[in-house]
Amino acid sequence: MQGKSKQVNDGSYRLLPTWMHQAAIFAAALFVSILTSFLGTGDPAERFFGQIRDGLNSKPASGEIYLVEIDARSLKSLDKWPWPRSYHAQLVDRLNEAGVEQIVFDIDFSSRSTDAEDAAFAEALARAQGKVVLPTFRQPSSSGDQNAASENLPIEILREQAFLGSVNVHPGRSGQVNTYPFGAVTGGVPRPSIGALLAQANGGVNSVFELDHSIEISTIPAYSFVDIVEGRFDAASFQGKRVIVGATAIEMGDRYATARFGIVPGVLLQALAAETLMAGTALAHMGPWPMLFLAITLIAIFCRFQGRESWPKGAATVLLVLMIFMISLFAERYRYAHLDLAPAFLFIAVWIAGQYLMGFLRRLNRERYFDTATGHPNLAAWLRQKGTGKPAYVVVAEVANFGEILSILGEDDSARFVGAVADRCKFICGDVELYRIGRNQFCWKMDSESPQALENQIEAAGRVFNSPLHVGGRSVRATLCFGLVEGPFSDPLGLSSKAVLAAQRASRTGVRSLWHNESLADDTTQSLFIVSEFANALESGEVSVVYQPKFSIASGRVTGAEALVRWNSPAIGPISPAVFVPVLERENLIEPLTLFVLRRVIASLEEWHIAGRTLGCAVNISAPLLGRDTFVETALEIVRSGRANGSLLTFELTETAVVTSPDITAASIGRFAELGIHLSIDDFGTGQSTLSYLKDFSASEIKIDQSFIRLIASSNANRIMVRSTIEMAHALGITVVAEGVEDEITFNMLEEFGCDMIQGWHIGRPLTGEAFFESWVRRKTDSPENKADTAAA
Ligand code: C2E
Ligand code: CA
Ligand code: CA
């Protein structure tokens, strides 16, 4: 049934497919995280994570390394710095006696003191028999060249008796000392670091390892230099220990920043380095890649299981971050490696921000271009389509009975109803995009070989709606009307508006489908004028009532009139009631007009009665008005408050008018009948009224339509029809009026058939109130021969 359309979504209101967005977010996240890791902008975060890990992995020092501090107390008790070297000699002797395994000095011995003092220290070193390590350090050359740097050694007399170890440490980018070398090569001479010597560990001279900040440096047993020298210590506890001697007093300088412990004396860093090597936690630094790779993999897995739409879930994100962090934590605890987290976390953050942004944009787009009830694109989306200029058919489907359906369904069910209608429309338009362009309108493009073929397709498609829709336990029948338009697809709005117009017209005229044409548009302009101007016209006196006489054959007199409305617009001239009455009926604006006519008629009846001529008068009533309380009440009130007798009034009801609620209509008619008002069936013969219908509404008169009367002279069929109608009506006691009698031949024929009343130009044209009064009330000229056919209104 649907055209074989290749059209897919050419509307620019559609976002790129989700996977493309995901790919873009992925690329952005990867780029940002890699860039950060190269620029080092993640370092502060990295240190922060490191501190947390160190805190959690915190452990005490080995207890194998003792620290002998040149602290403030020692400086105070002993001499001013620099001390005589004999102090160091005493220290070495004391420790040697206590049976320590190794004594490492982190004190500069590169310049001579007095010969005696130097000799005393040298002798003590000799007594210690190679247990002592003295420091060397690199002196940067003035040019800054590494190879040109010179090594600062202890004076010769001392270095002959000791091992040498380098003490240089290198603060990193952050200014903090986080790594430590196994040794140093200065001026081509390789030298192990004192940390490596203390730990008795080997490593490439040029390689560095990361200091293990999870070792609590406060747990390294520490003693004041002065206490040792003066023998205030438990010598037994020093048995087999390694001792490092250095300055911790603030005034001695030699301080470094660390990530976890803040500013610490250099000697503690040396001790920490040794502890790190002894704990076996001088781990490889694996950089950001393993964790970044893990983050990507885990996100991929989460996405796989959660479905794209539901990502990111708060809990999942927390779990993911925690998981990655735990891995890095355990990697350090179980001495596997140091893993950088910042790029991985940044990747996750950018990824999630990207997801949110995408979700936000998608939601924005959905709200703007999609209908919530049906999920189909809306009018804004339809308008955003690019014009192709290629010939196209556009179809608009309108639910003609939408208002009625809404009034019986609640809000939720109405949305469901619209959804169900959309589903059926989708069935008609196939793989072509369906747009909901109005409350009760859907629109789509359609391919077809010819307009006729399209019409056939639509006709067939319309049958899809013959079976009722089931909504909220109710079955509702949607009446769909289709508006069709053909043209180059360059202006979506123009085409859809035309199709909408055609669909509206189709639904008003009760046809299944209608092609758009220009007269439809003209009609619309006219309707718009009528709708917008009529209320004013009624007030400003542009609208008036004329009267056309009704002649009674039996009495040979004019016994009444029919009131007909006239509108003479200063802007566009006279407008026929045949034009504006249907428009007002359609737009529910007929009530004020009818009441206006009724008031005039009541006034005229009075006037005629006072003038001594009691005539009846008919008013045309639109059938739906009888279902409206306000109208019925007001009309009754008007009749009651007038002095004219109700029995002089006849309401003319068009036979073809659809009586929507016969019960209510019959009740209203009954109420009018109580006041003596008669009911006449207008345009009889054009509809399908049965006689029982006449009975149901207790009509007392029928008016045979002009189209039959005009042809009775020439058409035998019409003669038979008119004659039998008169006979049947009489059999039911109903009076017969013939309308549109224009000549004497017709008049005579009707007289012969037994017709009761004659109306038409042969009797008289509709006249203004005054003219009618002159011609038919005052002059009392009753016979058709005396008719006043001069002033036709
Ligand atoms: P209708 O009720 O069938 O009115 C009769 C129409 O036939 C009137 O047209 C009248 O001028 C015209 N007519 C009368 N005798 C002859 C004749 O011998 N020959 C020809 N050719 N025409 C004749 P008009 O006034 O243009 O009204 C058109 C229709 O507008 C009316 O048809 C009626 O349905 C509607 N209408 C007029 N006034 C009112 C009103 O106040 N309320 C309502 N609801 N409808 C009205
Ligand atoms: Ca009429
Ligand atoms: Ca009529």
Short mmCIF file of C-alpha atoms in Angstrom, two decimals, residues 151-391:
data_model
loop_
_atom_site.label_atom_id
_atom_site.label_comp_id
_atom_site.label_asym_id
_atom_site.label_seq_id
_atom_site.Cartn_x
_atom_site.Cartn_y
_atom_site.Cartn_z
CA GLU A 151 82.71 15.16 42.74
CA ASN A 152 83.12 16.54 46.20
CA LEU A 153 85.01 13.94 48.26
CA PRO A 154 85.97 13.67 51.92
CA ILE A 155 89.54 14.75 52.58
CA GLU A 156 92.10 12.17 51.65
CA ILE A 157 93.12 11.08 55.16
CA LEU A 158 89.51 10.18 55.90
CA ARG A 159 88.53 8.59 52.59
CA GLU A 160 91.43 6.15 52.85
CA GLN A 161 89.70 4.57 55.84
CA ALA A 162 86.13 4.47 54.59
CA PHE A 163 83.77 3.48 51.82
CA LEU A 164 82.29 6.32 49.81
CA GLY A 165 78.65 6.79 48.86
CA SER A 166 76.94 9.60 47.02
CA VAL A 167 74.26 11.60 48.77
CA ASN A 168 72.80 13.57 45.87
CA VAL A 169 69.03 13.63 45.62
CA HIS A 170 67.04 15.19 42.81
CA PRO A 171 63.81 17.06 43.41
CA GLY A 172 61.33 16.41 40.58
CA ARG A 173 59.11 18.72 38.52
CA SER A 174 57.06 19.47 41.57
CA GLY A 175 60.12 20.46 43.68
CA GLN A 176 59.52 17.40 45.81
CA VAL A 177 61.86 14.48 46.21
CA ASN A 178 59.98 11.37 45.21
CA THR A 179 62.70 9.34 43.54
CA TYR A 180 66.13 8.26 44.66
CA PRO A 181 69.14 7.02 42.66
CA PHE A 182 71.00 3.76 43.15
CA GLY A 183 74.15 5.72 42.53
CA ALA A 184 75.76 8.53 40.63
CA VAL A 185 78.42 8.87 38.00
CA THR A 186 80.42 11.99 38.46
CA GLY A 187 83.33 12.85 36.21
CA GLY A 188 83.22 9.29 34.88
CA VAL A 189 83.46 7.71 38.38
CA PRO A 190 80.47 5.55 39.37
CA ARG A 191 79.53 5.72 43.02
CA PRO A 192 76.71 3.90 44.86
CA SER A 193 74.32 6.06 46.84
CA ILE A 194 74.45 5.82 50.62
CA GLY A 195 70.83 4.60 50.57
CA ALA A 196 71.88 1.66 48.39
CA LEU A 197 74.93 1.00 50.58
CA LEU A 198 72.81 1.03 53.72
CA ALA A 199 70.35 -1.41 52.22
CA GLN A 200 73.16 -3.38 50.66
CA ALA A 201 71.22 -3.27 47.43
CA ASN A 202 72.46 -3.18 43.89
CA GLY A 203 71.05 -1.29 40.99
CA GLY A 204 72.18 0.47 37.88
CA VAL A 205 74.15 3.50 38.95
CA ASN A 206 72.07 5.72 36.76
CA SER A 207 68.70 4.24 37.59
CA VAL A 208 66.33 5.70 40.16
CA PHE A 209 63.53 4.19 42.17
CA GLU A 210 60.55 5.68 43.86
CA LEU A 211 60.71 6.37 47.57
CA ASP A 212 58.13 4.37 49.43
CA HIS A 213 56.22 7.02 51.33
CA SER A 214 54.03 4.45 52.98
CA ILE A 215 56.92 3.74 55.35
CA GLU A 216 56.40 5.90 58.39
CA ILE A 217 59.69 7.75 58.82
CA SER A 218 58.75 8.58 62.38
CA THR A 219 59.18 4.89 63.24
CA ILE A 220 62.89 4.91 62.37
CA PRO A 221 64.59 4.72 65.77
CA ALA A 222 66.41 8.01 66.33
CA TYR A 223 69.03 9.06 68.87
CA SER A 224 70.68 12.33 69.68
CA PHE A 225 74.32 12.55 68.70
CA VAL A 226 75.16 13.87 72.14
CA ASP A 227 73.49 10.93 73.89
CA ILE A 228 75.55 8.42 71.97
CA VAL A 229 78.78 10.30 72.47
CA GLU A 230 78.07 10.58 76.17
CA GLY A 231 77.04 6.97 76.40
CA ARG A 232 73.38 7.51 77.22
CA PHE A 233 72.04 4.70 75.10
CA ASP A 234 71.29 1.01 75.27
CA ALA A 235 74.32 -0.35 73.48
CA ALA A 236 72.83 -3.84 73.23
CA SER A 237 70.00 -2.62 71.05
CA PHE A 238 72.58 -1.32 68.52
CA GLN A 239 74.03 -4.75 68.02
CA GLY A 240 74.02 -5.58 64.27
CA LYS A 241 72.17 -2.41 63.26
CA ARG A 242 73.03 -0.01 60.50
CA VAL A 243 73.38 3.56 61.61
CA ILE A 244 73.03 6.70 59.58
CA VAL A 245 74.35 9.93 61.02
CA GLY A 246 73.16 13.31 59.82
CA ALA A 247 71.78 16.72 60.68
CA THR A 248 68.15 17.18 61.55
CA ALA A 249 68.40 20.53 63.30
CA ILE A 250 66.66 23.23 61.32
CA GLU A 251 69.64 25.55 61.48
CA MET A 252 71.71 22.96 59.62
CA GLY A 253 69.67 23.36 56.44
CA ASP A 254 69.76 20.35 54.11
CA ARG A 255 66.02 19.97 53.89
CA TYR A 256 63.81 18.67 51.14
CA ALA A 257 60.14 18.69 50.29
CA THR A 258 58.36 15.34 50.09
CA ALA A 259 54.90 14.39 48.94
CA ARG A 260 53.73 12.86 52.18
CA PHE A 261 55.89 14.07 55.03
CA GLY A 262 56.32 17.70 54.06
CA ILE A 263 59.81 19.18 54.52
CA VAL A 264 62.23 16.60 55.92
CA PRO A 265 65.99 16.58 56.59
CA GLY A 266 68.10 15.03 53.84
CA VAL A 267 69.32 12.32 56.19
CA LEU A 268 65.78 11.02 56.63
CA LEU A 269 65.38 10.80 52.89
CA GLN A 270 68.55 8.72 52.75
CA ALA A 271 67.15 6.51 55.49
CA LEU A 272 63.81 6.28 53.71
CA ALA A 273 65.60 5.29 50.53
CA ALA A 274 67.39 2.52 52.38
CA GLU A 275 64.15 1.40 54.04
CA THR A 276 62.44 1.37 50.68
CA LEU A 277 65.09 -0.89 49.21
CA MET A 278 65.04 -3.14 52.26
CA ALA A 279 61.23 -3.43 52.15
CA GLY A 280 61.49 -4.40 48.50
CA THR A 281 59.11 -1.63 47.58
CA ALA A 282 61.38 0.15 45.14
CA LEU A 283 58.74 -0.53 42.54
CA ALA A 284 58.75 0.04 38.86
CA HIS A 285 56.84 3.14 37.83
CA MET A 286 54.52 2.02 35.10
CA GLY A 287 53.11 5.43 34.22
CA PRO A 288 49.50 6.16 33.25
CA TRP A 289 48.99 3.57 30.49
CA PRO A 290 47.93 0.46 32.43
CA MET A 291 45.22 2.30 34.37
CA LEU A 292 44.09 4.27 31.36
CA PHE A 293 43.75 1.07 29.43
CA LEU A 294 41.88 -0.51 32.32
CA ALA A 295 39.50 2.46 32.58
CA ILE A 296 38.69 2.23 28.90
CA THR A 297 38.12 -1.50 29.11
CA LEU A 298 35.89 -1.22 32.17
CA ILE A 299 33.85 1.56 30.61
CA ALA A 300 33.42 -0.57 27.52
CA ILE A 301 32.24 -3.46 29.69
CA PHE A 302 29.86 -1.27 31.70
CA CYS A 303 28.42 0.19 28.52
CA ARG A 304 27.96 -3.29 27.15
CA PHE A 305 25.95 -4.37 30.17
CA GLN A 306 24.15 -1.20 31.06
CA GLY A 307 23.09 -0.14 27.59
CA ARG A 308 24.18 3.19 26.24
CA GLU A 309 21.15 5.14 27.29
CA SER A 310 21.43 4.37 30.97
CA TRP A 311 25.11 5.27 31.18
CA PRO A 312 26.40 6.98 33.27
CA LYS A 313 24.86 5.69 36.45
CA GLY A 314 26.19 7.31 39.58
CA ALA A 315 26.80 4.04 41.40
CA ALA A 316 28.55 2.44 38.47
CA THR A 317 30.85 5.41 38.17
CA VAL A 318 31.77 5.34 41.83
CA LEU A 319 32.38 1.61 41.56
CA LEU A 320 34.58 2.08 38.53
CA VAL A 321 36.70 4.79 40.15
CA LEU A 322 36.99 2.79 43.35
CA MET A 323 37.99 -0.31 41.47
CA ILE A 324 40.78 1.46 39.63
CA PHE A 325 42.00 3.07 42.80
CA MET A 326 42.01 -0.25 44.67
CA ILE A 327 44.04 -1.83 41.93
CA SER A 328 46.69 0.88 42.26
CA LEU A 329 46.56 0.54 46.03
CA PHE A 330 47.14 -3.21 45.96
CA ALA A 331 49.73 -2.90 43.24
CA GLU A 332 51.78 -0.93 45.77
CA ARG A 333 50.88 -2.98 48.81
CA TYR A 334 51.90 -6.21 47.12
CA ARG A 335 55.00 -4.62 45.65
CA TYR A 336 53.99 -4.89 42.06
CA ALA A 337 54.28 -1.40 40.64
CA HIS A 338 53.45 2.27 40.97
CA LEU A 339 50.52 3.09 38.74
CA ASP A 340 49.45 6.60 37.74
CA LEU A 341 45.74 7.28 38.07
CA ALA A 342 45.19 10.87 36.98
CA PRO A 343 44.89 10.22 33.22
CA ALA A 344 42.57 7.27 33.81
CA PHE A 345 40.35 9.31 36.11
CA LEU A 346 40.42 12.22 33.73
CA PHE A 347 39.37 9.90 30.96
CA ILE A 348 36.41 8.73 33.04
CA ALA A 349 35.52 12.30 33.99
CA VAL A 350 35.59 13.54 30.42
CA TRP A 351 33.71 10.48 29.26
CA ILE A 352 30.97 11.01 31.81
CA ALA A 353 30.78 14.74 31.18
CA GLY A 354 30.50 13.89 27.50
CA GLN A 355 27.67 11.45 28.22
CA TYR A 356 25.82 14.07 30.22
CA LEU A 357 26.34 16.66 27.54
CA MET A 358 25.17 14.27 24.88
CA GLY A 359 22.16 13.30 26.97
CA PHE A 360 21.36 16.95 27.49
CA LEU A 361 21.66 17.78 23.81
CA ARG A 362 19.57 14.78 22.89
CA ARG A 363 16.89 15.73 25.36
CA LEU A 364 16.90 19.29 24.08
CA ASN A 365 16.59 18.01 20.56
CA ARG A 366 13.84 15.63 21.54
CA GLU A 367 11.83 18.35 23.22
CA ARG A 368 12.25 20.63 20.29
CA TYR A 369 11.71 18.32 17.38
CA PHE A 370 9.72 15.38 18.68
CA ASP A 371 6.21 14.88 19.86
CA THR A 372 6.02 13.43 23.35
CA ALA A 373 2.79 11.50 22.90
CA THR A 374 3.86 9.59 19.79
CA GLY A 375 7.63 9.94 19.66
CA HIS A 376 7.33 11.02 16.04
CA PRO A 377 8.97 14.21 14.79
CA ASN A 378 6.81 17.32 15.09
CA LEU A 379 6.00 20.36 13.00
CA ALA A 380 9.31 22.05 13.82
CA ALA A 381 11.05 18.96 12.49
CA TRP A 382 8.89 18.95 9.37
CA LEU A 383 9.84 22.57 8.74
CA ARG A 384 13.53 21.85 9.16
CA GLN A 385 13.61 19.46 6.26
CA LYS A 386 15.75 20.60 3.39
CA GLY A 387 13.75 21.38 0.27
CA THR A 388 14.88 19.08 -2.53
CA GLY A 389 12.89 20.70 -5.30
CA LYS A 390 11.99 17.20 -6.51
CA PRO A 391 8.32 16.53 -7.28
#
